[in-house]
Short mmCIF file of C-alpha atoms and ligand atoms in Angstrom, two decimals:
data_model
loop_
_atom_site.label_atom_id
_atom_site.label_comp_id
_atom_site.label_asym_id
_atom_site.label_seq_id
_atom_site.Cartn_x
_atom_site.Cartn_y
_atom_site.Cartn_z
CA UNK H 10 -23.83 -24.84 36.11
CA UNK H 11 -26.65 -23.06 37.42
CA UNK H 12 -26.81 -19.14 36.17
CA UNK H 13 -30.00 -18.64 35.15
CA UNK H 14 -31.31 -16.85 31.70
CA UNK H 15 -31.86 -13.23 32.18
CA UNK H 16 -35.13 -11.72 32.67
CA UNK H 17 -34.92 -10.81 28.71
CA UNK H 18 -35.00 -14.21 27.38
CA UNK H 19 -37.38 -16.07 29.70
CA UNK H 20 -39.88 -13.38 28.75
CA UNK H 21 -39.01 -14.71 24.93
CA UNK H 22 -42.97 -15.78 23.44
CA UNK H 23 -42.83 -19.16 22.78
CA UNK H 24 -41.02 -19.97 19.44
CA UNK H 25 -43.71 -19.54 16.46
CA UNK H 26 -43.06 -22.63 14.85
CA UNK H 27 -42.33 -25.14 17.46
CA UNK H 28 -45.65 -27.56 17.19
CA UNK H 29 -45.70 -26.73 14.17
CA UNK H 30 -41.90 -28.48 13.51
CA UNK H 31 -43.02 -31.26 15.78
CA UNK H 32 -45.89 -32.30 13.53
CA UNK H 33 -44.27 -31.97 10.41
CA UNK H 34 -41.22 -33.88 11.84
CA UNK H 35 -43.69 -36.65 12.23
CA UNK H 36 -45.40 -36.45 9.68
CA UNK H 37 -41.66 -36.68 7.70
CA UNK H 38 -40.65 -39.38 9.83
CA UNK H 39 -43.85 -41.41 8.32
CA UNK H 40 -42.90 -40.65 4.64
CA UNK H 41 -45.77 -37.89 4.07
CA UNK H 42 -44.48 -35.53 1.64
CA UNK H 43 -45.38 -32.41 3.27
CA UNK H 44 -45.79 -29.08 1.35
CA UNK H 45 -44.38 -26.16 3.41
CA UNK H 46 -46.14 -23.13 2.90
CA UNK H 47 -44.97 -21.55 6.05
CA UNK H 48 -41.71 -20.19 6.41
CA UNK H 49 -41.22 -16.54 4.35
CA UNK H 50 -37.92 -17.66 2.29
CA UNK H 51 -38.13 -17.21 -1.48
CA UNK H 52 -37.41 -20.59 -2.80
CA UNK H 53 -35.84 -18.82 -5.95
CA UNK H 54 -32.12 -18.51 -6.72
CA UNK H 55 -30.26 -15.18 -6.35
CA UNK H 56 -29.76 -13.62 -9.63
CA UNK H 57 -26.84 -14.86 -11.17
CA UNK H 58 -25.13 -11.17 -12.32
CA UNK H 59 -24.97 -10.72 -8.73
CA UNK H 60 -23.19 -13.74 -7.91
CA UNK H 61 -20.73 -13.41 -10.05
CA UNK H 62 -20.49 -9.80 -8.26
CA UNK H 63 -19.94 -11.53 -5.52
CA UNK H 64 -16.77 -14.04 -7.38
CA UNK H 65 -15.31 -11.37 -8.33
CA UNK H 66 -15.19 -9.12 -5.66
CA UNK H 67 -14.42 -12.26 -3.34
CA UNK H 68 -11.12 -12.33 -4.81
CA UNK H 69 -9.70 -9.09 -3.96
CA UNK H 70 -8.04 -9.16 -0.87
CA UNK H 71 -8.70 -5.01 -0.43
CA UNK H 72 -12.31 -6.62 0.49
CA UNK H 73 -11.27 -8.94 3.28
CA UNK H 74 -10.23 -6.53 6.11
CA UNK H 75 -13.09 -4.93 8.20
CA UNK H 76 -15.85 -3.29 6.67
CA UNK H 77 -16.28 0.23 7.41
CA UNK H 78 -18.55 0.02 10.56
CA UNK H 79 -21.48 2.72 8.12
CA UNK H 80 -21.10 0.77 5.07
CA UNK H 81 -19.35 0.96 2.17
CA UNK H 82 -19.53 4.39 -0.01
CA UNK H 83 -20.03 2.31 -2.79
CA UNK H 84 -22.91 0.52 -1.50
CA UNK H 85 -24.55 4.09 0.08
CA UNK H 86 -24.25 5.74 -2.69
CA UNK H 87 -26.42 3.12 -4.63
CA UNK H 88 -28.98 3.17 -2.26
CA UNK H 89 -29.16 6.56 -2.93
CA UNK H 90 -29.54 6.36 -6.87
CA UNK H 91 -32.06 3.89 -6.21
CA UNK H 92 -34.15 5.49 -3.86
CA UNK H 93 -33.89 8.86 -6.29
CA UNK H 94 -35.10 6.29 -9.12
CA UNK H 95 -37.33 4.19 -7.69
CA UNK H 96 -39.29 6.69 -5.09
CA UNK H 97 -37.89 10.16 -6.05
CA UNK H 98 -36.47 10.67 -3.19
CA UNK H 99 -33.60 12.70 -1.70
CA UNK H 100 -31.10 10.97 0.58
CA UNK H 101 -27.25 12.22 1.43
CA UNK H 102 -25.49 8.61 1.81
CA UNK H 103 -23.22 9.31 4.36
CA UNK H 104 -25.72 10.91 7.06
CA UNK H 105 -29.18 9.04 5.87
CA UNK H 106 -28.06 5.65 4.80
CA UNK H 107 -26.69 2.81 6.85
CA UNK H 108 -25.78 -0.83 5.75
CA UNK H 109 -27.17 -3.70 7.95
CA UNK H 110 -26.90 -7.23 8.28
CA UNK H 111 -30.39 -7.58 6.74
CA UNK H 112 -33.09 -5.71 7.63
CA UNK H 113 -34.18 -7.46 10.59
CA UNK H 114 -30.77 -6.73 12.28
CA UNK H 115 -31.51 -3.02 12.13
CA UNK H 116 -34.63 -3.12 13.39
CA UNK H 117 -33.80 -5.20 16.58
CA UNK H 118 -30.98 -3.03 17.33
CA UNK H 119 -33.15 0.28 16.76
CA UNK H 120 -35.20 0.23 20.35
CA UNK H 121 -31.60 0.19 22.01
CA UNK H 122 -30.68 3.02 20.58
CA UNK H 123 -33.91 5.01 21.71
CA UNK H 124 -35.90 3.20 23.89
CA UNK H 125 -35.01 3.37 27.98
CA UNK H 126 -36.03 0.95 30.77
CA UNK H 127 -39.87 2.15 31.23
CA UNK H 128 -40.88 3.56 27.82
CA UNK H 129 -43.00 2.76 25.72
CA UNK H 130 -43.52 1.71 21.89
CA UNK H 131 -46.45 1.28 19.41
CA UNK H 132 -46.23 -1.92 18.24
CA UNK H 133 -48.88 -3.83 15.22
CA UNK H 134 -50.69 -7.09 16.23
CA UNK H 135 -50.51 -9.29 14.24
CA UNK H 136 -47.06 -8.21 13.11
CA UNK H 137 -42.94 -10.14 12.60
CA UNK H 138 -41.98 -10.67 16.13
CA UNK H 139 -38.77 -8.48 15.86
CA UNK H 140 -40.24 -5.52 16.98
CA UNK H 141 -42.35 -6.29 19.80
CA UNK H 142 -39.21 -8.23 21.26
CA UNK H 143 -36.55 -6.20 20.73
CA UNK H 144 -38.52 -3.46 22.46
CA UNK H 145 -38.69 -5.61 25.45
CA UNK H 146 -34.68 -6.37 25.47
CA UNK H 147 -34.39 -2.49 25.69
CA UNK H 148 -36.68 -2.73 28.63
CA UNK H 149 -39.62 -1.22 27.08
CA UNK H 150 -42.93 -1.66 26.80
CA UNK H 151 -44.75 -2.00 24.17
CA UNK H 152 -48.70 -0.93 23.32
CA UNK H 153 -50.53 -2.52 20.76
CA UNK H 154 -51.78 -1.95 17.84
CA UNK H 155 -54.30 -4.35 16.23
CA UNK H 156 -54.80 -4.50 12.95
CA UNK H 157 -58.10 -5.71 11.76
CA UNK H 158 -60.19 -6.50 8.41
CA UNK H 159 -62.41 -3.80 8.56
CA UNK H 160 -59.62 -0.96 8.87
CA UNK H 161 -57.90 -2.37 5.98
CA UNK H 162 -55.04 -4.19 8.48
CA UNK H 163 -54.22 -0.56 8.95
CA UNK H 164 -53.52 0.45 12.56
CA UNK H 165 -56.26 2.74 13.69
CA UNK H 166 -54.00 5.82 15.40
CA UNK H 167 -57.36 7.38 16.68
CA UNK H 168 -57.77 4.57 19.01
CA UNK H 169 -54.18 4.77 20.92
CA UNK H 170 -55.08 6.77 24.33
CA UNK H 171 -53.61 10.68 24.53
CA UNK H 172 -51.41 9.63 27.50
CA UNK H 173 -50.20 6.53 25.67
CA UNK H 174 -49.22 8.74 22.16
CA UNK H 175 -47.42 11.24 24.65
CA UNK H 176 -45.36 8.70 26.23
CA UNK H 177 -44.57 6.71 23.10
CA UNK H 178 -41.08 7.10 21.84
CA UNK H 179 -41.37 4.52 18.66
CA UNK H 180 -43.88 3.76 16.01
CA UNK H 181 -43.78 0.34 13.96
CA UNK H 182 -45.70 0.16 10.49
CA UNK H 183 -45.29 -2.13 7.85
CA UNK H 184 -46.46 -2.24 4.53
CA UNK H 185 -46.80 -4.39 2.30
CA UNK H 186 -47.53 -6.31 5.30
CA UNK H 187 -46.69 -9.19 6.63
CA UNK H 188 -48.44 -11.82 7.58
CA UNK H 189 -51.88 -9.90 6.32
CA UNK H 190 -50.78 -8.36 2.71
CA UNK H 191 -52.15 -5.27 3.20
CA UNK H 192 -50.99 -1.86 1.53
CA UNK H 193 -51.00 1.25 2.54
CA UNK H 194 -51.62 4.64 0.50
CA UNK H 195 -50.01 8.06 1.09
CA UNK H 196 -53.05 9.19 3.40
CA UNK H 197 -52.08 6.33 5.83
CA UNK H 198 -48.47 7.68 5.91
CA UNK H 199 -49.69 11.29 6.08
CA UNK H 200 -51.67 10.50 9.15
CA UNK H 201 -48.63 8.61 10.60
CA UNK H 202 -46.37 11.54 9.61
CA UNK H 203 -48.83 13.68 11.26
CA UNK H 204 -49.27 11.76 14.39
CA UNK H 205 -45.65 11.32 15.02
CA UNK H 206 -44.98 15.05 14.75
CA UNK H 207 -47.74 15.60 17.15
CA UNK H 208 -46.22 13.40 19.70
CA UNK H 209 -42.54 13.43 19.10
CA UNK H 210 -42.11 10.08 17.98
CA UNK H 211 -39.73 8.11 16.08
CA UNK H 212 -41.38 6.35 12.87
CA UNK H 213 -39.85 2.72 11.55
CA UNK H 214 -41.17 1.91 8.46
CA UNK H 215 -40.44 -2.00 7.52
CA UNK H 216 -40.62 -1.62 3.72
CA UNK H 217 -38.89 -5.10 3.49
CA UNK H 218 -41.44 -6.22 0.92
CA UNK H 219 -41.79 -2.74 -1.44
CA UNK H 220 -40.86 -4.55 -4.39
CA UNK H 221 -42.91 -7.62 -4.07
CA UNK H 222 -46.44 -6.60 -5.45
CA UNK H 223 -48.39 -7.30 -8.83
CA UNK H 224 -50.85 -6.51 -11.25
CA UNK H 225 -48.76 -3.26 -12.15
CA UNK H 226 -49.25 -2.22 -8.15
CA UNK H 227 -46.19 -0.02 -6.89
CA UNK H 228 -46.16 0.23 -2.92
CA UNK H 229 -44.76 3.71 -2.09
CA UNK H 230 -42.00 4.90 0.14
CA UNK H 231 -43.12 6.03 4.06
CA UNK H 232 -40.12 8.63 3.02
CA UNK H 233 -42.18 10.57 -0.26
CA UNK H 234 -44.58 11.81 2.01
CA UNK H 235 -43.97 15.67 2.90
CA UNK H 236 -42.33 15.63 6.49
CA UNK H 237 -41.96 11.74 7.03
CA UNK H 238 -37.70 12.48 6.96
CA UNK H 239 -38.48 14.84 9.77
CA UNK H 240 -40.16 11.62 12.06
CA UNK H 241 -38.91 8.39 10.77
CA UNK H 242 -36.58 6.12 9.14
CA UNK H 243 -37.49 3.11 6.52
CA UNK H 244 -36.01 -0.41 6.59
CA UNK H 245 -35.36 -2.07 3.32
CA UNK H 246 -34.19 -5.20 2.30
CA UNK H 247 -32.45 -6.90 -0.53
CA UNK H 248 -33.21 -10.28 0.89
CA UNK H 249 -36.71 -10.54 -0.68
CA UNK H 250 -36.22 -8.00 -4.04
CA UNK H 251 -33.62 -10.11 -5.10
CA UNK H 252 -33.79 -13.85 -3.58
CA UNK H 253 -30.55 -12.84 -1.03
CA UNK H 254 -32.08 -13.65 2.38
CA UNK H 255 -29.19 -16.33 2.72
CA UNK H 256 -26.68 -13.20 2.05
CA UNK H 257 -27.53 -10.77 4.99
CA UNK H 258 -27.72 -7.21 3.39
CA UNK H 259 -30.00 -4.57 4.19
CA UNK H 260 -30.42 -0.68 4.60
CA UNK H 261 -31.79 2.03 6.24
CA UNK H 262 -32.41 5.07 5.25
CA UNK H 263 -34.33 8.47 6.63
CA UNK H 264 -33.85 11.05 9.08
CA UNK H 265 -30.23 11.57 9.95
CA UNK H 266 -30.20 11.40 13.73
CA UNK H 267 -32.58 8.35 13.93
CA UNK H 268 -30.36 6.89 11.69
CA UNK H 269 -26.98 8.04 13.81
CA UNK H 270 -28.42 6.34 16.79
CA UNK H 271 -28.92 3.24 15.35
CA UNK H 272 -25.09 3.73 13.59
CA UNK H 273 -23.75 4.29 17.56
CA UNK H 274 -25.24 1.16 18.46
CA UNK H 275 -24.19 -1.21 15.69
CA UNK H 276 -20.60 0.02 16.00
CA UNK H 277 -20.46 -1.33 19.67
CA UNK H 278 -22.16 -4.73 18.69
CA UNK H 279 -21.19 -5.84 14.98
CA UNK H 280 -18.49 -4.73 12.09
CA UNK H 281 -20.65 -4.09 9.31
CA UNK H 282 -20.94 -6.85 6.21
CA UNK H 283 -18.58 -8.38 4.23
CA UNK H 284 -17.48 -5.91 1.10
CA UNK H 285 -17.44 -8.35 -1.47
CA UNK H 286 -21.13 -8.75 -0.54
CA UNK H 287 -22.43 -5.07 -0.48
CA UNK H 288 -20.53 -4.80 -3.54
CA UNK H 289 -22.81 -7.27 -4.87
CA UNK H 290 -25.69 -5.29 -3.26
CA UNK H 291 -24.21 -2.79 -5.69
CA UNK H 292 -24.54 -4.90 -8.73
CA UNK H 293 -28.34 -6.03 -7.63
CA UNK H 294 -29.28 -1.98 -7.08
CA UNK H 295 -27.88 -0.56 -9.88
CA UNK H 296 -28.23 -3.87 -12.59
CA UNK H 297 -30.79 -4.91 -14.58
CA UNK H 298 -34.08 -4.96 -12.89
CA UNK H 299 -35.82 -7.88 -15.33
CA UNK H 300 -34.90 -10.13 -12.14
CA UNK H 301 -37.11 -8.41 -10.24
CA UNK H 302 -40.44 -8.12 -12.99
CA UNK H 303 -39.45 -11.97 -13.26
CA UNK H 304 -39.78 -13.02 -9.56
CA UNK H 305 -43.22 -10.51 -9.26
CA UNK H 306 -44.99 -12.54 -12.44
CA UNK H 307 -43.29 -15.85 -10.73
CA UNK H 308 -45.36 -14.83 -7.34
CA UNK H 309 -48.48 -13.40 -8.85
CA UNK H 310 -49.20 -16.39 -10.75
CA UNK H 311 -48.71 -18.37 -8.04
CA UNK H 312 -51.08 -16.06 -6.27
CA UNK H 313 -53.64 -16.89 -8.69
CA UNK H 314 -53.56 -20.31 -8.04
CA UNK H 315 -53.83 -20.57 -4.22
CA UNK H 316 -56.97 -18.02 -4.34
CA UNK H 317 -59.06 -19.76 -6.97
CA UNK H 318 -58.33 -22.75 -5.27
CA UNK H 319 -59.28 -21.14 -1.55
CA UNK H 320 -62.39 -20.07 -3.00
CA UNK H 321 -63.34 -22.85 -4.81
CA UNK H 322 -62.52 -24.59 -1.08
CA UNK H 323 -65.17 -22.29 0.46
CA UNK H 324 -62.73 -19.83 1.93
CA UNK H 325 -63.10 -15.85 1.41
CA UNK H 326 -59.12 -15.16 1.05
CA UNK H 327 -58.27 -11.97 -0.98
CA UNK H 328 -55.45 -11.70 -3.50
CA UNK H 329 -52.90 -9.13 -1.95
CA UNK H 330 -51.70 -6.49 -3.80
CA UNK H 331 -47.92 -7.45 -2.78
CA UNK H 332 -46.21 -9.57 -0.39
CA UNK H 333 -45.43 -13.30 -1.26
CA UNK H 334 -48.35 -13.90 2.02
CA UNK H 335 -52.11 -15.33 1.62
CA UNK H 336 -53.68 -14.19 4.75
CA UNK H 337 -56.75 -16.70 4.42
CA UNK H 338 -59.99 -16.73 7.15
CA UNK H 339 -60.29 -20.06 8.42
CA UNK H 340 -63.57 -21.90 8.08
CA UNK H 341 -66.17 -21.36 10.48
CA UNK H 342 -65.92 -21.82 14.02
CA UNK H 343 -62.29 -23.25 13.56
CA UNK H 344 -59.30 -21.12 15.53
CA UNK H 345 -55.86 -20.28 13.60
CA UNK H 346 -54.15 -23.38 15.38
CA UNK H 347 -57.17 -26.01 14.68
CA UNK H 348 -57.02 -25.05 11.39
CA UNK H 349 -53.26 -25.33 11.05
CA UNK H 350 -53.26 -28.23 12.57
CA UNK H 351 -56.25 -29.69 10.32
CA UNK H 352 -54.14 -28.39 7.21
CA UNK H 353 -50.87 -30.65 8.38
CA UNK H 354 -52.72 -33.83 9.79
CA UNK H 355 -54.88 -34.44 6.80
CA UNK H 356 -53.21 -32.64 3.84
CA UNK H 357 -50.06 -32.35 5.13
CA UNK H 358 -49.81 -28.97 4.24
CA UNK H 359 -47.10 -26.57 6.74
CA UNK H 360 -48.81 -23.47 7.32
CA UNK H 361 -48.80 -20.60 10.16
CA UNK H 362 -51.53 -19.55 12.39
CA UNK H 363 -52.34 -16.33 12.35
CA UNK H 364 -52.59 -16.14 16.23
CA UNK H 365 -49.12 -16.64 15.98
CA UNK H 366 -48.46 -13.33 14.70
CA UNK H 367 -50.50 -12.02 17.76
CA UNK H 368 -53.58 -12.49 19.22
CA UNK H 369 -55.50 -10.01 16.43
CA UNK H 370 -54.42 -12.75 13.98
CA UNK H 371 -56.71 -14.73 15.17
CA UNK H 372 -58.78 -16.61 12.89
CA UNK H 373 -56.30 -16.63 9.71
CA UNK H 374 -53.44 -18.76 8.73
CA UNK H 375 -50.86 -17.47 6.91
CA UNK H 376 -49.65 -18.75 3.77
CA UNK H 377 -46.29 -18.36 1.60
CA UNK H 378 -46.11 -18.27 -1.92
CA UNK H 379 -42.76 -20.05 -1.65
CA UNK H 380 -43.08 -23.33 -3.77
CA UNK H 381 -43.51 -23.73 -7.53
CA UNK H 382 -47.38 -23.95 -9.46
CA UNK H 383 -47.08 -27.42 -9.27
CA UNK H 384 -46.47 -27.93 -6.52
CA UNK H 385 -48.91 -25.42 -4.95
CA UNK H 386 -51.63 -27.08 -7.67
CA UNK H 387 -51.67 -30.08 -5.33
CA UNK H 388 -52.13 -28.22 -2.06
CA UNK H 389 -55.11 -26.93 -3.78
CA UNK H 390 -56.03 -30.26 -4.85
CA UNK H 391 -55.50 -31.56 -1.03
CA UNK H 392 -57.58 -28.92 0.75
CA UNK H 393 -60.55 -29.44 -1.75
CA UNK H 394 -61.03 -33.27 -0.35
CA UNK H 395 -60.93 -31.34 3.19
CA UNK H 396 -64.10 -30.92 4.89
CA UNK H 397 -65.41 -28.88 7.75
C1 LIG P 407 -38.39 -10.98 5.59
C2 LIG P 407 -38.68 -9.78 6.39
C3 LIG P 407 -37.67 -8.85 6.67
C4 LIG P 407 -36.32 -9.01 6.06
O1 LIG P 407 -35.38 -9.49 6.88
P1 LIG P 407 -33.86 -9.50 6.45
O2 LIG P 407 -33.19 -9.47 7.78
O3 LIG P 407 -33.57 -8.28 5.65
O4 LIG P 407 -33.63 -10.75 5.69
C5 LIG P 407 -37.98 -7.72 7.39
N1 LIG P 407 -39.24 -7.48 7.81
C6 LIG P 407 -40.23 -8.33 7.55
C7 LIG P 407 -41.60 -8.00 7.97
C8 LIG P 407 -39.98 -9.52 6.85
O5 LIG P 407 -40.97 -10.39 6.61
#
């Protein structure tokens, strides 16, 4: 058989963690015990009230026919109280919410609702691959956005040319960040808000990690700034709030015809997610939220211990303010993949480099938060016999 792949996957980047997988497969296959700090997946069980959400539910058979393509009332309207809770904000479920199969579903099916062969998208650098590549399998084209230390990993909107903001039908943002942990404040999002209306563009805020943040930090909605429902939508996630990322449930919320076109587009590619489990999204929006002070003291602490130890190992990483993510300089004169590949060769310690992410990310590897004190205790231990 000789068809070949279409245009839109031979264009794919290279897969981020491919060398990466091949090292640590060897170093596996030689009996290192290898600490992975480099795949974003809480290592923390799902709350057990909402499993048992999910039992129960499970058993009635009124929740094993097809979803309804929207979502679920049920599960709308809880987004909804939450949102009005949590951000004090406004949102009629049936024309401003939409279930997803995680967030990262929505978001990759977004450009195709919006974007035409030929136009164009602001995309960050260093940023989650979705966006950049699900622009291109709409057939657009996307302009980048670095984000760099010294504008607080912030994209810099002065900087994107007049004829590129006029053509631009998209905007990506997303904070907490990932990889780089950065926040951003309401004067970010009143710029964007600002900028969008100025162009006619479509905002997509990836809030995935809103509720992941410490020392009493709480990152704010794109959606409380005056005029942001006019531009833009918000993606949110239940995958990292409550330790569900093997459960596929998401949202978005926001303006009601961004959100439509994204609705028109799902409903010709998927059948929305399994009731028993937005019924559990139910339970995990509207229960007790201890789980979710429990898994932000479980992080920060952990946080704690990778810095000290960075420092202590010469290296100028900051704590972030939220996200499970160390975005940490690498040592002098050493590139994201030598010092990756330093990391895995001589501590065996997984980690990503930053270039990875983009080229802007180059210079940092990215680190997760996703293994226990102890265990993070001895990668600190390992990169303080390092030397460079
Ligand atoms: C983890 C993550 C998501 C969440 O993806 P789901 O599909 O909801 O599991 C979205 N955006 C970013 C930046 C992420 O890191």
């Amino acid at each position: 058989m000789s068809v070949d792949f279409a245009d839109r996957v031979k264009n794919l980047p290279p897969y981020l963690f491919k060398e990466i997988d091949r090292l640590k497969a060897e170093l596996l296959a030689k009996g290192v015990d290898v600490i992975n700090l480099g795949v974003g997946d809480p290592d923390l069980p799902t709350p057990p009230h909402i499993i048992e959400r999910l039992q129960k539910a499970a058993l009635d058979p009124a929740n094993h026919q097809y979803p309804l393509y929207s979502g679920m009332n049920a599960f709308r309207d809880a987004v909804a109280r939450w949102y009005k809770r949590r951000f004090n904000v406004d949102l009629d479920p049936s024309s401003q919410v939409l279930t997803l199969i995680g967030s990262k579903e929505g978001i990759a099916h977004l450009p195709l609702a919006f974007i035409n062969p030929g136009d164009l998208a602001l995309v960050p650098s260093p940023a989650y691959p979705v966006y950049q590549v699900s622009v291109m399998f709409a057939g657009g084209t996307s302009h980048i956005m670095p984000l760099v230390k010294e504008n607080g990993f912030l994209p810099n909107l002065d900087d994107i040319p007049e004829d590129t903001a006029r053509h631009a039908k998209l905007l990506f943002i997303n904070y907490p960040n990932n990889p780089t942990g950065a926040v951003a404040d309401a004067a970010f999002f009143e710029k964007v808000v600002a900028f969008a209306k100025r162009y006619d563009i479509i905002v997509c805020h990836d809030a995935a990690y809103s509720e992941m943040a410490f020392d009493g930090y709480r990152p704010m909605s794109f959606l409380q700034v005056p005029g942001a429902m006019d531009v833009g939508i918000e993606f949110h996630s239940l995958s990292k709030t409550y330790n569900m990322t093997g459960w596929r449930i998401g949202f978005a919320v926001g303006n009601a015809h961004v959100i439509s076109g994204l609705a028109q587009i799902k409903s010709n590619v998927d059948s929305g997610v399994f009731n028993a489990v937005q019924l559990a999204g139910v339970e995990a929006l509207d229960g007790d939220q201890n789980c979710v002070q429990q898994m932000q003291a479980i992080y920060q602490e952990r946080r704690d211990i990778l810095i000290q130890g960075l420092r202590r190992a010469g290296l100028d990483a900051q704590p972030p303010k939220a996200t499970f993510y160390v975005w940490c300089p690498t040592p002098r004169g050493m590139s994201s993949a030598d010092f990756t590949a330093k990391l895995l060769k001589e501590a065996g310690i997984v980690t990503t480099p930053g270039s990875g992410f983009g080229e802007p990310g180059e210079g940092y590897v990215r680190m997760a938060l996703t293994v226990d004190k102890e265990r993070l205790q001895e990668a600190v231990e390992r990169i303080l016999k390092l030397s460079w």
